[in-house]
Amino acid sequence: MATSRRAVLGAALGGAVAAGLPGIATPASAASWQLRWSPSASSDKLRAFETIEDDRADSHTSAAPHIFAEGDNFRFNMHTVDRDTSTDRQRHEVTGCRNGSSYLQWKSGQTWRITYSMYIPSTLKATTSFTHIMQMKQPGTGSSPIVVQSLRRVDGAQTIELKLFDSNILVGRTALEPLHNKWTDVDFQIKIGNGSAGSVRWILKSGGSTVIDKSKSGVDTFLADRVRPKWGIYRSLGDSSGSLQNCHMLLTNMRGYQLV
């Protein structure tokens, strides 16, 4: 089992220009990242999130809970027998960023940043069909994701990627296997806007070195109401590579910032 990741993420939290988020021309002196969410798994536990989607179909109650706090980490367990309410897929996810009795509301025109560390064991493999480990969505049922961070087989190779879902725009993609069985730092930034008013930036770091740093501007990052982040394991059973097996994922040092 992986040990807790206690080191603070290496990304410096300075002004907007230092962050380099595309589409923002505001001088650094006029805008900066303000910490809005900093849960502790050991003390806040699952109260850190707005909602919990743990085996919604009660398909594997003997293994409950599938999502829980384990020391300083949030742990997501997935078993091959687990099923979502849509039986062609599996889903154990958490949504939103809760602060006590309230939660962050990401609105159109705002810019948000999420940083955290994730541990992906070699048992959590990329698949030929979808395996999402982070999504940006409009709350409620029936809407498509806005942004997805996914584990995908590309020409047989395991990769991790970020895409704008509806437009199928690839922001970036890199090899997954070098990131297996170790902690990877994630820095995700989103300017929320309709049409061409939005932008995203995606950074992965491992062992203090940048693995990938990609961004897209002039993209649509808003559907309606608000944007809400999701984390966990959400995967299709339609994989044809034989990659589905019992697995887990760990998240820690989760932080949420707003550019103000």
Tab-separated table of C-alpha atoms in Angstrom:
chain	number	residue	atom	x	y	z
A	1	MET	CA	0.000	0.000	0.000
A	2	ALA	CA	1.249	3.467	-0.848
A	3	THR	CA	2.381	5.778	1.923
A	4	SER	CA	0.978	9.283	2.466
A	5	ARG	CA	2.231	12.111	0.298
A	6	ARG	CA	3.075	14.927	2.699
A	7	ALA	CA	5.129	17.203	0.507
A	8	VAL	CA	3.427	20.362	-0.687
A	9	LEU	CA	2.948	20.503	-4.450
A	10	GLY	CA	5.890	22.091	-6.200
A	11	ALA	CA	3.873	24.579	-8.238
A	12	ALA	CA	4.412	28.112	-6.930
A	13	LEU	CA	1.168	29.939	-6.296
A	14	GLY	CA	1.806	33.478	-7.420
A	15	GLY	CA	0.108	35.887	-9.773
A	16	ALA	CA	-1.832	35.063	-12.879
A	17	VAL	CA	1.100	35.747	-15.158
A	18	ALA	CA	3.310	33.368	-13.159
A	19	ALA	CA	0.598	30.733	-13.495
A	20	GLY	CA	0.594	31.219	-17.238
A	21	LEU	CA	-3.094	30.459	-17.736
A	22	PRO	CA	-3.933	31.177	-21.364
A	23	GLY	CA	-6.393	33.889	-22.234
A	24	ILE	CA	-5.660	36.053	-19.166
A	25	ALA	CA	-4.011	39.395	-19.844
A	26	THR	CA	-4.584	40.893	-16.394
A	27	PRO	CA	-1.388	42.276	-14.811
A	28	ALA	CA	0.022	40.094	-12.036
A	29	SER	CA	-0.376	42.957	-9.570
A	30	ALA	CA	-4.144	43.032	-10.183
A	31	ALA	CA	-4.948	39.338	-9.830
A	32	SER	CA	-3.627	36.423	-7.816
A	33	TRP	CA	-4.589	32.892	-6.804
A	34	GLN	CA	-6.581	32.887	-3.570
A	35	LEU	CA	-6.873	29.641	-1.592
A	36	ARG	CA	-10.552	28.630	-1.310
A	37	TRP	CA	-10.388	24.923	-0.399
A	38	SER	CA	-7.796	22.891	1.505
A	39	PRO	CA	-9.320	19.727	2.993
A	40	SER	CA	-7.497	17.220	5.165
A	41	ALA	CA	-8.386	13.591	4.556
A	42	SER	CA	-7.464	12.660	8.121
A	43	SER	CA	-9.747	15.257	9.752
A	44	ASP	CA	-12.373	16.258	7.152
A	45	LYS	CA	-12.744	12.774	5.655
A	46	LEU	CA	-15.466	12.663	2.979
A	47	ARG	CA	-16.985	15.884	4.315
A	48	ALA	CA	-14.419	17.498	2.015
A	49	PHE	CA	-16.752	16.881	-0.939
A	50	GLU	CA	-20.186	18.029	-2.023
A	51	THR	CA	-21.551	14.566	-2.876
A	52	ILE	CA	-20.357	10.943	-2.785
A	53	GLU	CA	-21.225	8.450	-5.554
A	54	ASP	CA	-20.176	5.142	-3.996
A	55	ASP	CA	-21.740	2.054	-5.603
A	56	ARG	CA	-25.002	3.793	-6.475
A	57	ALA	CA	-26.499	0.486	-7.652
A	58	ASP	CA	-25.551	-1.427	-4.453
A	59	SER	CA	-23.760	-3.917	-6.673
A	60	HIS	CA	-21.032	-4.884	-4.196
A	61	THR	CA	-22.201	-3.959	-0.701
A	62	SER	CA	-19.878	-6.472	0.962
A	63	ALA	CA	-16.922	-4.317	-0.111
A	64	ALA	CA	-18.426	-1.025	1.067
A	65	PRO	CA	-17.289	1.621	1.391
A	66	HIS	CA	-15.393	1.902	-1.874
A	67	ILE	CA	-14.467	5.528	-1.162
A	68	PHE	CA	-12.969	6.518	2.188
A	69	ALA	CA	-10.242	8.460	3.963
A	70	GLU	CA	-7.106	6.452	4.708
A	71	GLY	CA	-4.639	8.466	6.749
A	72	ASP	CA	-3.783	11.590	4.740
A	73	ASN	CA	-5.229	10.118	1.524
A	74	PHE	CA	-8.617	9.784	-0.106
A	75	ARG	CA	-8.880	6.216	-1.428
A	76	PHE	CA	-11.059	4.909	-4.266
A	77	ASN	CA	-11.349	1.115	-4.600
A	78	MET	CA	-12.702	-0.527	-7.741
A	79	HIS	CA	-13.443	-4.238	-8.224
A	80	THR	CA	-14.244	-6.014	-11.464
A	81	VAL	CA	-17.688	-7.000	-10.105
A	82	ASP	CA	-18.713	-3.407	-9.316
A	83	ARG	CA	-21.483	-1.935	-11.476
A	84	ASP	CA	-23.022	1.494	-11.823
A	85	THR	CA	-26.749	2.091	-12.318
A	86	SER	CA	-25.867	1.973	-16.019
A	87	THR	CA	-24.645	-1.616	-16.013
A	88	ASP	CA	-22.174	-1.223	-18.888
A	89	ARG	CA	-19.853	0.836	-16.658
A	90	GLN	CA	-18.388	1.286	-13.184
A	91	ARG	CA	-18.375	4.448	-11.085
A	92	HIS	CA	-17.040	5.426	-7.666
A	93	GLU	CA	-16.632	9.211	-7.608
A	94	VAL	CA	-16.807	12.287	-5.383
A	95	THR	CA	-17.990	15.689	-6.555
A	96	GLY	CA	-17.405	19.304	-5.606
A	97	CYS	CA	-15.350	21.148	-3.009
A	98	ARG	CA	-17.066	21.474	0.364
A	99	ASN	CA	-16.145	23.929	3.118
A	100	GLY	CA	-18.205	23.029	6.171
A	101	SER	CA	-21.865	23.656	5.331
A	102	SER	CA	-21.134	25.359	1.996
A	103	TYR	CA	-19.313	24.411	-1.189
A	104	LEU	CA	-17.438	26.229	-3.917
A	105	GLN	CA	-19.512	27.433	-6.841
A	106	TRP	CA	-17.534	27.767	-10.073
A	107	LYS	CA	-19.391	30.245	-12.281
A	108	SER	CA	-19.082	31.487	-15.849
A	109	GLY	CA	-16.417	34.180	-16.153
A	110	GLN	CA	-14.419	32.873	-13.193
A	111	THR	CA	-11.009	31.190	-13.225
A	112	TRP	CA	-10.228	28.262	-10.923
A	113	ARG	CA	-7.249	26.071	-10.167
A	114	ILE	CA	-7.071	22.638	-8.543
A	115	THR	CA	-3.818	21.073	-7.362
A	116	TYR	CA	-3.367	17.645	-5.799
A	117	SER	CA	-1.206	14.531	-5.813
A	118	MET	CA	-2.472	11.220	-7.186
A	119	TYR	CA	-1.143	7.691	-6.836
A	120	ILE	CA	-2.037	5.370	-9.715
A	121	PRO	CA	-0.977	1.748	-9.130
A	122	SER	CA	-0.109	-0.484	-12.071
A	123	THR	CA	-3.434	-2.292	-11.531
A	124	LEU	CA	-5.293	0.847	-12.690
A	125	LYS	CA	-4.567	0.594	-16.390
A	126	ALA	CA	-5.511	2.567	-19.467
A	127	THR	CA	-8.322	1.023	-21.501
A	128	THR	CA	-9.581	1.014	-25.079
A	129	SER	CA	-12.890	2.460	-23.884
A	130	PHE	CA	-13.269	5.293	-21.395
A	131	THR	CA	-11.577	5.364	-17.998
A	132	HIS	CA	-11.972	8.831	-16.473
A	133	ILE	CA	-10.233	9.776	-13.212
A	134	MET	CA	-11.238	13.462	-13.149
A	135	GLN	CA	-14.131	15.300	-14.805
A	136	MET	CA	-15.489	18.831	-14.963
A	137	LYS	CA	-19.280	18.750	-15.265
A	138	GLN	CA	-22.469	20.731	-14.877
A	139	PRO	CA	-24.254	19.435	-11.750
A	140	GLY	CA	-27.317	17.293	-12.351
A	141	THR	CA	-28.102	14.280	-14.485
A	142	GLY	CA	-28.088	13.980	-18.243
A	143	SER	CA	-25.309	16.413	-19.130
A	144	SER	CA	-22.041	15.473	-20.814
A	145	PRO	CA	-18.672	16.181	-19.194
A	146	ILE	CA	-16.930	19.444	-20.065
A	147	VAL	CA	-13.349	18.291	-19.452
A	148	VAL	CA	-12.065	14.770	-18.749
A	149	GLN	CA	-8.714	13.465	-17.497
A	150	SER	CA	-8.577	9.890	-18.749
A	151	LEU	CA	-6.466	6.740	-18.991
A	152	ARG	CA	-6.626	5.663	-22.640
A	153	ARG	CA	-5.001	3.041	-24.847
A	154	VAL	CA	-3.577	4.674	-27.985
A	155	ASP	CA	-2.165	2.236	-30.555
A	156	GLY	CA	-1.838	-0.256	-27.730
A	157	ALA	CA	0.148	2.067	-25.450
A	158	GLN	CA	-1.110	3.213	-22.065
A	159	THR	CA	-1.519	6.991	-21.847
A	160	ILE	CA	-3.021	9.639	-19.604
A	161	GLU	CA	-4.707	12.550	-21.368
A	162	LEU	CA	-6.834	15.654	-20.923
A	163	LYS	CA	-9.618	16.435	-23.404
A	164	LEU	CA	-12.404	18.913	-23.954
A	165	PHE	CA	-15.144	16.315	-24.098
A	166	ASP	CA	-17.891	17.656	-26.357
A	167	SER	CA	-15.523	19.082	-28.973
A	168	ASN	CA	-13.116	16.133	-28.609
A	169	ILE	CA	-10.191	18.566	-28.423
A	170	LEU	CA	-7.059	16.958	-27.031
A	171	VAL	CA	-5.259	19.291	-24.629
A	172	GLY	CA	-2.379	16.919	-23.959
A	173	ARG	CA	-1.347	13.275	-23.648
A	174	THR	CA	1.640	11.468	-22.159
A	175	ALA	CA	2.726	7.931	-21.276
A	176	LEU	CA	1.001	6.438	-18.239
A	177	GLU	CA	3.333	3.575	-17.361
A	178	PRO	CA	6.197	5.818	-16.086
A	179	LEU	CA	3.653	7.277	-13.632
A	180	HIS	CA	2.476	3.940	-12.266
A	181	ASN	CA	3.202	3.088	-8.618
A	182	LYS	CA	4.354	6.585	-7.710
A	183	TRP	CA	2.942	9.954	-6.771
A	184	THR	CA	2.164	12.421	-9.550
A	185	ASP	CA	1.375	16.100	-8.943
A	186	VAL	CA	-1.576	17.520	-10.880
A	187	ASP	CA	-2.152	21.215	-11.580
A	188	PHE	CA	-5.404	21.872	-13.474
A	189	GLN	CA	-6.571	25.380	-14.346
A	190	ILE	CA	-9.804	26.434	-16.024
A	191	LYS	CA	-11.213	29.741	-17.185
A	192	ILE	CA	-14.953	29.162	-17.398
A	193	GLY	CA	-16.604	30.586	-20.504
A	194	ASN	CA	-19.036	29.869	-23.324
A	195	GLY	CA	-18.072	29.470	-26.948
A	196	SER	CA	-14.470	30.609	-27.320
A	197	ALA	CA	-14.277	32.399	-23.947
A	198	GLY	CA	-12.804	29.495	-21.996
A	199	SER	CA	-9.325	28.057	-21.520
A	200	VAL	CA	-7.610	25.221	-19.681
A	201	ARG	CA	-4.102	24.341	-18.602
A	202	TRP	CA	-2.913	20.869	-17.473
A	203	ILE	CA	0.396	20.167	-15.756
A	204	LEU	CA	1.709	16.837	-14.452
A	205	LYS	CA	4.901	16.572	-12.407
A	206	SER	CA	6.683	13.480	-11.162
A	207	GLY	CA	9.742	13.406	-8.910
A	208	GLY	CA	10.006	17.180	-9.153
A	209	SER	CA	10.214	17.146	-12.965
A	210	THR	CA	7.517	18.365	-15.328
A	211	VAL	CA	6.059	15.481	-17.342
A	212	ILE	CA	3.637	17.570	-19.384
A	213	ASP	CA	2.449	21.186	-19.454
A	214	LYS	CA	-0.228	21.858	-22.072
A	215	SER	CA	-2.961	24.434	-22.512
A	216	LYS	CA	-5.819	25.353	-24.834
A	217	SER	CA	-7.489	28.728	-25.158
A	218	GLY	CA	-10.505	29.850	-27.171
A	219	VAL	CA	-12.525	26.811	-26.088
A	220	ASP	CA	-15.969	26.212	-24.572
A	221	THR	CA	-15.781	25.315	-20.862
A	222	PHE	CA	-19.354	26.057	-19.740
A	223	LEU	CA	-22.752	24.414	-20.228
A	224	ALA	CA	-25.127	25.974	-17.685
A	225	ASP	CA	-25.499	26.823	-13.995
A	226	ARG	CA	-21.919	26.120	-12.811
A	227	VAL	CA	-18.921	23.840	-13.257
A	228	ARG	CA	-18.261	21.155	-10.650
A	229	PRO	CA	-15.155	18.938	-10.436
A	230	LYS	CA	-15.344	15.170	-9.939
A	231	TRP	CA	-12.664	12.660	-8.969
A	232	GLY	CA	-12.611	8.890	-8.770
A	233	ILE	CA	-12.680	5.887	-11.068
A	234	TYR	CA	-15.338	5.933	-13.794
A	235	ARG	CA	-14.755	3.350	-16.491
A	236	SER	CA	-16.518	1.435	-19.234
A	237	LEU	CA	-16.726	-2.345	-19.237
A	238	GLY	CA	-16.219	-2.281	-23.004
A	239	ASP	CA	-12.423	-2.522	-22.813
A	240	SER	CA	-10.947	-4.935	-25.368
A	241	SER	CA	-7.362	-4.979	-24.036
A	242	GLY	CA	-7.907	-7.149	-20.960
A	243	SER	CA	-6.949	-4.240	-18.698
A	244	LEU	CA	-9.837	-4.304	-16.229
A	245	GLN	CA	-8.839	-5.649	-12.819
A	246	ASN	CA	-9.274	-4.875	-9.145
A	247	CYS	CA	-7.531	-1.562	-8.504
A	248	HIS	CA	-7.516	1.632	-6.493
A	249	MET	CA	-6.436	5.275	-6.666
A	250	LEU	CA	-5.211	7.666	-3.965
A	251	LEU	CA	-5.550	11.458	-3.851
A	252	THR	CA	-3.985	13.815	-1.318
A	253	ASN	CA	-3.000	17.457	-0.714
A	254	MET	CA	-6.102	18.677	-2.566
A	255	ARG	CA	-6.269	22.459	-2.917
A	256	GLY	CA	-8.637	24.807	-4.728
A	257	TYR	CA	-7.746	28.383	-5.774
A	258	GLN	CA	-9.682	31.168	-7.442
A	259	LEU	CA	-8.050	33.881	-9.513
A	260	VAL	CA	-9.222	37.199	-8.088
